[in-house]
Amino acid sequence: MELSARAQKLEPSVTLAAAAKANALKASGKDVLSLTVGEPDFTTPKNIQQAAIAAIENGKASYYTPSGGIKELKEAVVSHIESYYQLQYTPKNVIVTDGAKFALYLLFQAVLNQGDEVIIPVPYWVSYGEQVKLAEGVPVFVSCTQETDFKVSVAQLEQVKTAKTKLLILNSPSNPTGTIYSKEELRAIGEWAVANKILIVSDDIYGRLVYNGAEFTPMATISDEIRKQTMIINGVSKSYAMTGWRIGYAVGDETIIAAMNDIASQSTSNPTAVSQYAAVEALTGTQETVEQMRQAFEERLNSIYPKFAAIPGFKLEKPQGAFYLFPNIKATLDMCGYTDVTEWVTDLLEEAQVALVTGAGFGAPEHVRISYATDLKTLETAVERITAFIEKKSRN
Ligand code: PMP
Ligand code: GLU
């Protein structure tokens, strides 16, 4: 049977595909170093694991929950936002979802009509454009360059704005660049969005993973007008090493949240109950482990950044947040005799057993993405292998 046009047009996630390929090679006995998927290598902290075990043993995890999440977790999200953003919301402003990825999906389904435009600064996280298309919206990509720290400006936004522009997606700290917008930059963009009645989707998922004194300012905290026009997207995957538990959330306008809830009720029913009880403990229990993991990422960044930056042809600024390096490798490609970054990434994997993600999936075909959410030894060995691969290719 012929697949839907929607399914035929869809690009699968390049990050998950790269990770799957690396894992398959590992399983076949190859010594592959995978710097692909963005997930902490730490196991979920013990107190969170224990909360999940308790929810299983006392029977709470056995049943369906409300579609938008259990009351305790919505309240935990409200208190969390109050502590970290100093903003007051109520549980009616919150929906708990199957990962932040599904919060974004529900949001697009809830607000986009066919042909509505969504502004997405490039480089972007791989799922934004595809999810917008699944909701029959039109992604409008705006190129941002390494020279401006990959930040979008109001002048650029003004250029692409049309009568159909409905949303703007901002992700600070950014996946894949690690860039963080300053308060002033956010204010300018936020005021522009308010003036043009454009809803801001603020993907804050890396907000607690910032390094070397960098500060994260959530868009919603800039002013009350901006807050009213911002949907916050966040989750427990990255800060609490809980990628496998699949818990994310959205916070914002009550009517939009209610529409998202209705769509969830007809699709997933509810996020997994046991994961919700675990997430309550994540948000309300000790936050010491979050800081310990943040420090570990900071140490790795500081140790490996100069090594990756010294790889022949790699052009790379030091990121301020998240856990990725995103070098421009155009000069490397030239040295190695390649014109296509994806081919270079494929050969690197086959010939040097190092798995990276092609920048093409992030809208940046001169770049590769390197996840440093892995141990130092693996990262250092990867630098050696990549350097040797480039030397070999340059000689040919
Ligand atoms: N936004 C960004 C920018 C991400 O990198 C990720 C990582 N998967 C997500 C959202 C979704 O995270 P999750 O679904 O695991 O909560
Ligand atoms: N966000 C992570 C990444 O960019 C997880 C993979 C995904 O959800 O696409 O690697």
Short mmCIF file of C-alpha atoms and ligand atoms in Angstrom, two decimals:
data_model
loop_
_atom_site.label_atom_id
_atom_site.label_comp_id
_atom_site.label_asym_id
_atom_site.label_seq_id
_atom_site.Cartn_x
_atom_site.Cartn_y
_atom_site.Cartn_z
CA MET A 1 0.00 0.00 0.00
CA GLU A 2 1.21 3.50 -0.78
CA LEU A 3 2.33 5.48 2.25
CA SER A 4 0.82 8.87 3.02
CA ALA A 5 2.42 11.89 1.37
CA ARG A 6 3.19 13.04 4.93
CA ALA A 7 5.16 9.89 5.71
CA GLN A 8 6.92 9.94 2.37
CA LYS A 9 8.09 13.52 2.85
CA LEU A 10 9.33 13.01 6.41
CA GLU A 11 13.07 13.04 7.11
CA PRO A 12 13.80 10.70 10.02
CA SER A 13 15.86 12.15 12.91
CA VAL A 14 19.53 12.22 11.78
CA THR A 15 20.73 12.17 15.38
CA LEU A 16 18.85 9.00 16.22
CA ALA A 17 19.80 7.44 12.86
CA ALA A 18 23.51 8.17 13.44
CA ALA A 19 23.32 6.71 16.94
CA ALA A 20 21.52 3.61 15.69
CA LYS A 21 24.15 3.05 13.01
CA ALA A 22 26.99 3.41 15.50
CA ASN A 23 25.27 1.06 17.94
CA ALA A 24 24.68 -1.56 15.24
CA LEU A 25 28.37 -1.50 14.32
CA LYS A 26 29.32 -1.77 18.00
CA ALA A 27 26.99 -4.75 18.38
CA SER A 28 28.71 -6.43 15.45
CA GLY A 29 31.98 -6.24 17.38
CA LYS A 30 33.48 -3.04 15.86
CA ASP A 31 35.33 -0.71 18.21
CA VAL A 32 33.21 2.36 17.40
CA LEU A 33 33.45 5.63 19.33
CA SER A 34 30.00 7.20 19.24
CA LEU A 35 29.80 10.97 19.67
CA THR A 36 26.35 11.06 18.14
CA VAL A 37 23.26 11.28 20.27
CA GLY A 38 22.77 14.06 22.80
CA GLU A 39 22.23 12.22 26.02
CA PRO A 40 24.11 12.27 29.28
CA ASP A 41 26.22 9.15 29.82
CA PHE A 42 25.38 9.21 33.55
CA THR A 43 22.75 6.90 34.95
CA THR A 44 19.67 8.51 36.46
CA PRO A 45 20.42 9.63 40.06
CA LYS A 46 19.59 7.05 42.75
CA ASN A 47 16.88 9.08 44.54
CA ILE A 48 14.95 9.29 41.24
CA GLN A 49 15.34 5.56 40.57
CA GLN A 50 14.07 4.84 44.08
CA ALA A 51 11.00 7.04 43.63
CA ALA A 52 10.17 5.01 40.51
CA ILE A 53 10.63 1.70 42.33
CA ALA A 54 8.37 2.93 45.15
CA ALA A 55 5.68 3.95 42.61
CA ILE A 56 5.79 0.46 41.14
CA GLU A 57 5.70 -1.27 44.51
CA ASN A 58 2.89 0.82 46.00
CA GLY A 59 0.78 0.31 42.88
CA LYS A 60 0.57 3.97 41.81
CA ALA A 61 2.39 3.24 38.56
CA SER A 62 -0.11 0.58 37.50
CA TYR A 63 -2.78 2.87 36.09
CA TYR A 64 -3.55 5.43 33.40
CA THR A 65 -2.97 8.96 34.62
CA PRO A 66 -4.68 12.18 33.49
CA SER A 67 -3.65 12.91 29.86
CA GLY A 68 -1.69 16.00 30.74
CA GLY A 69 0.10 14.43 33.71
CA ILE A 70 -0.47 13.76 37.41
CA LYS A 71 -1.33 16.67 39.70
CA GLU A 72 1.86 16.22 41.77
CA LEU A 73 4.05 16.57 38.69
CA LYS A 74 2.22 19.61 37.33
CA GLU A 75 2.60 21.20 40.77
CA ALA A 76 6.29 20.25 40.80
CA VAL A 77 6.73 21.95 37.41
CA VAL A 78 4.96 25.07 38.72
CA SER A 79 7.29 25.23 41.78
CA HIS A 80 10.33 24.52 39.63
CA ILE A 81 9.49 27.39 37.28
CA GLU A 82 8.83 29.60 40.31
CA SER A 83 12.29 28.82 41.75
CA TYR A 84 14.30 29.06 38.52
CA TYR A 85 12.34 31.66 36.54
CA GLN A 86 10.64 33.56 39.41
CA LEU A 87 7.39 33.31 37.45
CA GLN A 88 3.99 32.30 38.79
CA TYR A 89 1.93 29.80 36.86
CA THR A 90 -0.81 27.35 37.88
CA PRO A 91 -1.17 23.65 36.95
CA LYS A 92 -3.65 24.78 34.25
CA ASN A 93 -0.71 26.36 32.44
CA VAL A 94 1.19 23.05 32.41
CA ILE A 95 1.08 19.89 30.33
CA VAL A 96 3.36 16.93 30.99
CA THR A 97 4.30 15.05 27.84
CA ASP A 98 6.26 12.07 26.52
CA GLY A 99 9.52 14.00 26.35
CA ALA A 100 9.99 17.64 25.34
CA LYS A 101 9.94 16.37 21.78
CA PHE A 102 6.27 15.47 22.10
CA ALA A 103 5.48 18.77 23.85
CA LEU A 104 6.74 20.50 20.69
CA TYR A 105 4.74 18.13 18.51
CA LEU A 106 1.52 18.78 20.43
CA LEU A 107 2.12 22.52 20.36
CA PHE A 108 2.49 22.61 16.58
CA GLN A 109 -0.58 20.39 16.17
CA ALA A 110 -2.55 22.68 18.49
CA VAL A 111 -1.73 26.05 16.92
CA LEU A 112 -0.79 25.59 13.24
CA ASN A 113 -3.14 25.62 10.29
CA GLN A 114 -2.12 24.58 6.81
CA GLY A 115 0.33 27.12 5.39
CA ASP A 116 1.09 28.90 8.67
CA GLU A 117 4.74 29.88 8.80
CA VAL A 118 7.18 29.11 11.58
CA ILE A 119 10.49 30.95 11.74
CA ILE A 120 13.38 28.65 12.63
CA PRO A 121 16.91 30.03 12.99
CA VAL A 122 19.60 27.86 11.36
CA PRO A 123 21.39 25.79 12.61
CA TYR A 124 18.37 24.20 14.26
CA TRP A 125 17.63 21.08 16.22
CA VAL A 126 16.71 18.34 13.75
CA SER A 127 13.05 17.85 14.74
CA TYR A 128 11.69 21.42 14.54
CA GLY A 129 11.21 21.67 10.78
CA GLU A 130 9.92 18.12 10.35
CA GLN A 131 7.39 18.49 13.17
CA VAL A 132 6.15 21.77 11.72
CA LYS A 133 5.64 20.02 8.38
CA LEU A 134 3.75 17.18 10.06
CA ALA A 135 1.33 19.85 11.32
CA GLU A 136 1.02 21.20 7.73
CA GLY A 137 2.92 24.34 8.68
CA VAL A 138 5.76 25.81 6.64
CA PRO A 139 9.20 26.08 8.24
CA VAL A 140 10.92 29.34 7.29
CA PHE A 141 14.64 28.91 7.87
CA VAL A 142 16.83 31.91 8.65
CA SER A 143 20.57 31.40 8.23
CA CYS A 144 22.74 32.49 11.12
CA THR A 145 26.50 32.49 10.77
CA GLN A 146 29.39 31.49 13.00
CA GLU A 147 30.57 35.15 12.87
CA THR A 148 27.45 36.25 14.80
CA ASP A 149 27.65 33.26 17.17
CA PHE A 150 24.81 31.68 15.19
CA LYS A 151 22.33 34.19 16.65
CA VAL A 152 19.34 35.49 14.75
CA SER A 153 18.80 39.27 14.69
CA VAL A 154 15.62 41.33 14.62
CA ALA A 155 16.66 42.67 11.19
CA GLN A 156 16.73 39.09 9.84
CA LEU A 157 13.38 38.27 11.46
CA GLU A 158 11.85 41.39 9.96
CA GLN A 159 13.01 40.28 6.52
CA VAL A 160 11.28 36.89 6.64
CA LYS A 161 8.11 37.95 8.46
CA THR A 162 4.88 37.64 6.44
CA ALA A 163 1.16 37.83 7.24
CA LYS A 164 1.29 34.05 7.74
CA THR A 165 4.06 34.03 10.37
CA LYS A 166 2.63 32.43 13.48
CA LEU A 167 5.54 31.10 15.52
CA LEU A 168 9.21 31.73 16.19
CA ILE A 169 11.32 28.92 17.69
CA LEU A 170 14.24 29.88 19.91
CA ASN A 171 16.57 27.38 21.55
CA SER A 172 19.03 28.91 24.00
CA PRO A 173 21.41 27.29 24.95
CA SER A 174 21.30 25.86 21.48
CA ASN A 175 21.52 22.35 20.16
CA PRO A 176 23.75 22.08 18.11
CA THR A 177 25.83 25.26 18.66
CA GLY A 178 25.81 25.76 22.45
CA THR A 179 25.14 29.47 21.90
CA ILE A 180 23.28 31.43 24.58
CA TYR A 181 21.32 34.62 23.83
CA SER A 182 21.92 37.56 26.17
CA LYS A 183 19.11 39.34 27.99
CA GLU A 184 19.35 42.31 25.63
CA GLU A 185 19.19 40.11 22.54
CA LEU A 186 16.18 38.26 23.95
CA ARG A 187 14.45 41.52 24.81
CA ALA A 188 14.85 42.81 21.25
CA ILE A 189 13.55 39.57 19.73
CA GLY A 190 10.76 39.23 22.32
CA GLU A 191 9.51 42.78 21.79
CA TRP A 192 9.56 42.23 18.05
CA ALA A 193 7.47 39.05 18.48
CA VAL A 194 4.98 40.83 20.74
CA ALA A 195 4.66 43.76 18.32
CA ASN A 196 3.99 41.31 15.48
CA LYS A 197 1.73 38.96 17.50
CA ILE A 198 4.04 36.03 16.87
CA LEU A 199 4.05 33.26 19.49
CA ILE A 200 7.52 32.40 20.79
CA VAL A 201 8.40 28.76 21.37
CA SER A 202 11.22 28.89 23.89
CA ASP A 203 13.00 25.53 24.03
CA ASP A 204 14.81 25.85 27.37
CA ILE A 205 15.86 22.20 27.67
CA TYR A 206 19.59 22.98 28.10
CA GLY A 207 18.96 25.90 30.48
CA ARG A 208 20.76 24.31 33.41
CA LEU A 209 23.72 23.09 31.37
CA VAL A 210 25.77 26.28 31.08
CA TYR A 211 29.50 26.58 31.66
CA ASN A 212 32.37 28.79 32.72
CA GLY A 213 30.19 31.51 34.24
CA ALA A 214 27.80 31.81 31.28
CA GLU A 215 24.25 32.74 32.28
CA PHE A 216 20.99 31.42 30.91
CA THR A 217 18.09 33.87 30.73
CA PRO A 218 14.72 32.31 29.97
CA MET A 219 12.80 34.28 27.32
CA ALA A 220 9.64 34.22 29.46
CA THR A 221 11.36 36.21 32.23
CA ILE A 222 12.15 39.28 30.10
CA SER A 223 8.77 41.04 30.57
CA ASP A 224 5.17 40.22 31.29
CA GLU A 225 4.09 40.96 27.69
CA ILE A 226 6.75 38.58 26.40
CA ARG A 227 5.84 35.93 28.98
CA LYS A 228 2.22 36.00 27.82
CA GLN A 229 3.35 35.32 24.28
CA THR A 230 5.85 32.56 25.12
CA MET A 231 5.36 28.82 25.40
CA ILE A 232 8.14 27.30 27.52
CA ILE A 233 9.33 23.85 26.48
CA ASN A 234 11.46 21.87 28.90
CA GLY A 235 11.92 18.42 30.37
CA VAL A 236 13.97 16.20 32.62
CA SER A 237 16.00 14.35 29.94
CA LYS A 238 19.14 16.45 29.87
CA SER A 239 19.51 17.97 33.35
CA TYR A 240 18.61 14.81 35.26
CA ALA A 241 20.08 12.17 32.94
CA MET A 242 16.58 10.85 32.22
CA THR A 243 16.43 10.56 28.42
CA GLY A 244 14.96 7.06 28.54
CA TRP A 245 12.12 8.00 30.90
CA ARG A 246 10.52 10.32 28.32
CA ILE A 247 9.16 13.16 30.42
CA GLY A 248 8.93 16.71 29.13
CA TYR A 249 6.54 19.57 29.63
CA ALA A 250 5.15 22.78 28.19
CA VAL A 251 4.15 25.83 30.21
CA GLY A 252 2.13 28.80 28.96
CA ASP A 253 -1.25 29.97 27.75
CA GLU A 254 -4.08 27.97 29.31
CA THR A 255 -6.12 27.66 26.10
CA ILE A 256 -3.18 26.33 24.11
CA ILE A 257 -2.29 23.92 26.91
CA ALA A 258 -5.89 22.65 26.99
CA ALA A 259 -5.82 22.03 23.21
CA MET A 260 -2.52 20.16 23.57
CA ASN A 261 -4.10 18.11 26.33
CA ASP A 262 -7.02 17.11 24.08
CA ILE A 263 -4.64 15.98 21.33
CA ALA A 264 -2.60 13.99 23.88
CA SER A 265 -5.81 12.36 25.12
CA GLN A 266 -6.44 11.07 21.60
CA SER A 267 -2.88 9.98 20.90
CA THR A 268 -0.75 8.78 23.82
CA SER A 269 -3.46 8.85 26.56
CA ASN A 270 -0.82 9.88 29.10
CA PRO A 271 2.93 9.94 29.71
CA THR A 272 4.14 6.73 31.35
CA ALA A 273 2.98 6.72 34.96
CA VAL A 274 6.19 5.39 36.54
CA SER A 275 8.24 8.04 34.75
CA GLN A 276 5.97 10.77 36.05
CA TYR A 277 6.55 9.67 39.66
CA ALA A 278 10.28 9.60 38.98
CA ALA A 279 10.10 13.11 37.49
CA VAL A 280 8.35 14.43 40.62
CA GLU A 281 11.38 13.33 42.62
CA ALA A 282 13.73 14.80 40.00
CA LEU A 283 12.15 18.24 40.26
CA THR A 284 11.46 18.29 44.00
CA GLY A 285 14.33 16.18 45.42
CA THR A 286 17.99 17.11 45.86
CA GLN A 287 19.43 19.18 43.01
CA GLU A 288 23.02 18.35 43.96
CA THR A 289 23.37 15.68 41.27
CA VAL A 290 22.31 18.18 38.60
CA GLU A 291 25.21 20.41 39.63
CA GLN A 292 27.64 17.47 39.78
CA MET A 293 26.74 16.43 36.24
CA ARG A 294 26.94 20.05 35.03
CA GLN A 295 30.44 20.31 36.49
CA ALA A 296 31.48 17.08 34.81
CA PHE A 297 30.31 18.42 31.41
CA GLU A 298 32.14 21.70 32.07
CA GLU A 299 35.38 19.85 32.87
CA ARG A 300 35.08 17.77 29.72
CA LEU A 301 34.38 20.84 27.60
CA ASN A 302 37.37 22.69 29.01
CA SER A 303 39.62 19.70 28.51
CA ILE A 304 38.57 18.63 25.02
CA TYR A 305 37.64 21.93 23.35
CA PRO A 306 41.28 22.91 22.60
CA LYS A 307 41.96 19.41 21.27
CA PHE A 308 39.04 19.41 18.84
CA ALA A 309 39.78 23.03 17.85
CA ALA A 310 43.32 21.95 16.90
CA ILE A 311 42.15 19.25 14.46
CA PRO A 312 43.33 20.31 10.97
CA GLY A 313 40.67 22.46 9.26
CA PHE A 314 38.21 22.53 12.20
CA LYS A 315 36.85 26.05 12.83
CA LEU A 316 35.24 26.10 16.22
CA GLU A 317 34.23 28.66 18.89
CA LYS A 318 33.98 27.47 22.48
CA PRO A 319 30.33 26.78 23.28
CA GLN A 320 28.69 28.22 26.40
CA GLY A 321 26.05 25.58 27.06
CA ALA A 322 24.44 22.21 26.11
CA PHE A 323 26.93 19.39 25.34
CA TYR A 324 27.87 19.67 21.70
CA LEU A 325 30.70 21.00 19.58
CA PHE A 326 29.67 22.20 16.13
CA PRO A 327 32.78 22.93 14.06
CA ASN A 328 32.75 24.21 10.50
CA ILE A 329 34.88 21.63 8.70
CA LYS A 330 34.85 23.13 5.19
CA ALA A 331 38.65 23.43 5.22
CA THR A 332 38.95 19.80 6.38
CA LEU A 333 36.66 18.64 3.58
CA ASP A 334 38.82 20.52 1.05
CA MET A 335 41.99 18.98 2.50
CA CYS A 336 40.49 15.49 2.33
CA GLY A 337 39.07 15.98 -1.18
CA TYR A 338 35.37 15.85 -0.22
CA THR A 339 32.53 18.15 -1.21
CA ASP A 340 29.83 16.51 0.88
CA VAL A 341 29.96 16.51 4.67
CA THR A 342 27.68 13.47 4.95
CA GLU A 343 30.06 11.40 2.81
CA TRP A 344 32.98 12.51 4.99
CA VAL A 345 31.06 11.48 8.13
CA THR A 346 30.20 8.10 6.56
CA ASP A 347 33.82 7.40 5.62
CA LEU A 348 35.07 8.55 9.03
CA LEU A 349 32.78 5.98 10.61
CA GLU A 350 33.73 3.18 8.24
CA GLU A 351 37.47 3.83 8.12
CA ALA A 352 38.24 5.31 11.54
CA GLN A 353 35.31 4.03 13.63
CA VAL A 354 34.29 7.46 14.92
CA ALA A 355 30.59 8.31 14.69
CA LEU A 356 29.60 11.99 14.41
CA VAL A 357 26.37 13.56 13.15
CA THR A 358 26.35 15.35 9.80
CA GLY A 359 25.62 19.08 10.02
CA ALA A 360 23.27 18.68 7.05
CA GLY A 361 20.46 17.56 9.38
CA PHE A 362 20.82 20.82 11.31
CA GLY A 363 20.71 22.93 8.13
CA ALA A 364 24.48 23.49 8.20
CA PRO A 365 26.18 21.35 5.55
CA GLU A 366 29.71 22.58 6.30
CA HIS A 367 29.50 21.39 9.90
CA VAL A 368 29.55 18.24 11.98
CA ARG A 369 28.04 17.80 15.42
CA ILE A 370 30.08 16.17 18.16
CA SER A 371 28.36 15.23 21.42
CA TYR A 372 30.74 15.45 24.37
CA ALA A 373 28.28 13.81 26.76
CA THR A 374 30.67 10.90 27.01
CA ASP A 375 33.86 10.06 28.91
CA LEU A 376 37.14 11.91 28.36
CA LYS A 377 39.05 8.84 27.22
CA THR A 378 36.57 8.24 24.38
CA LEU A 379 36.73 11.90 23.39
CA GLU A 380 40.54 11.98 23.39
CA THR A 381 40.80 8.78 21.37
CA ALA A 382 38.25 10.23 18.92
CA VAL A 383 40.47 13.30 18.40
CA GLU A 384 43.43 11.01 17.63
CA ARG A 385 41.43 8.92 15.18
CA ILE A 386 39.88 11.93 13.40
CA THR A 387 43.32 13.56 13.05
CA ALA A 388 44.86 10.37 11.66
CA PHE A 389 41.92 9.99 9.24
CA ILE A 390 42.40 13.55 7.93
CA GLU A 391 46.14 13.00 7.54
CA LYS A 392 45.55 9.79 5.60
CA LYS A 393 42.95 11.39 3.31
CA SER A 394 45.09 14.49 2.71
CA ARG A 395 47.97 12.29 1.48
CA ASN A 396 45.78 10.41 -1.03
N1 PMP B 1 14.83 20.15 22.26
C1 PMP B 1 16.15 20.03 22.00
C2 PMP B 1 16.87 21.23 21.55
C3 PMP B 1 16.80 18.81 22.17
O1 PMP B 1 18.10 18.72 21.91
C4 PMP B 1 16.08 17.69 22.59
C5 PMP B 1 16.82 16.39 22.72
N2 PMP B 1 16.17 15.28 22.42
C6 PMP B 1 14.70 17.86 22.84
C7 PMP B 1 14.11 19.10 22.67
C8 PMP B 1 13.79 16.74 23.27
O2 PMP B 1 14.20 16.11 24.43
P1 PMP B 1 13.32 15.00 25.12
O3 PMP B 1 12.26 14.61 24.16
O4 PMP B 1 14.25 13.90 25.44
O5 PMP B 1 12.73 15.63 26.35
N1 GLU B 2 18.18 15.78 21.29
C1 GLU B 2 19.11 14.72 21.20
C2 GLU B 2 20.07 14.97 20.07
O1 GLU B 2 19.97 15.99 19.43
C3 GLU B 2 18.43 13.39 21.15
C4 GLU B 2 18.11 12.82 19.80
C5 GLU B 2 16.82 13.29 19.24
O2 GLU B 2 15.84 13.38 19.97
O3 GLU B 2 16.80 13.57 18.04
O4 GLU B 2 20.95 14.18 19.86
#
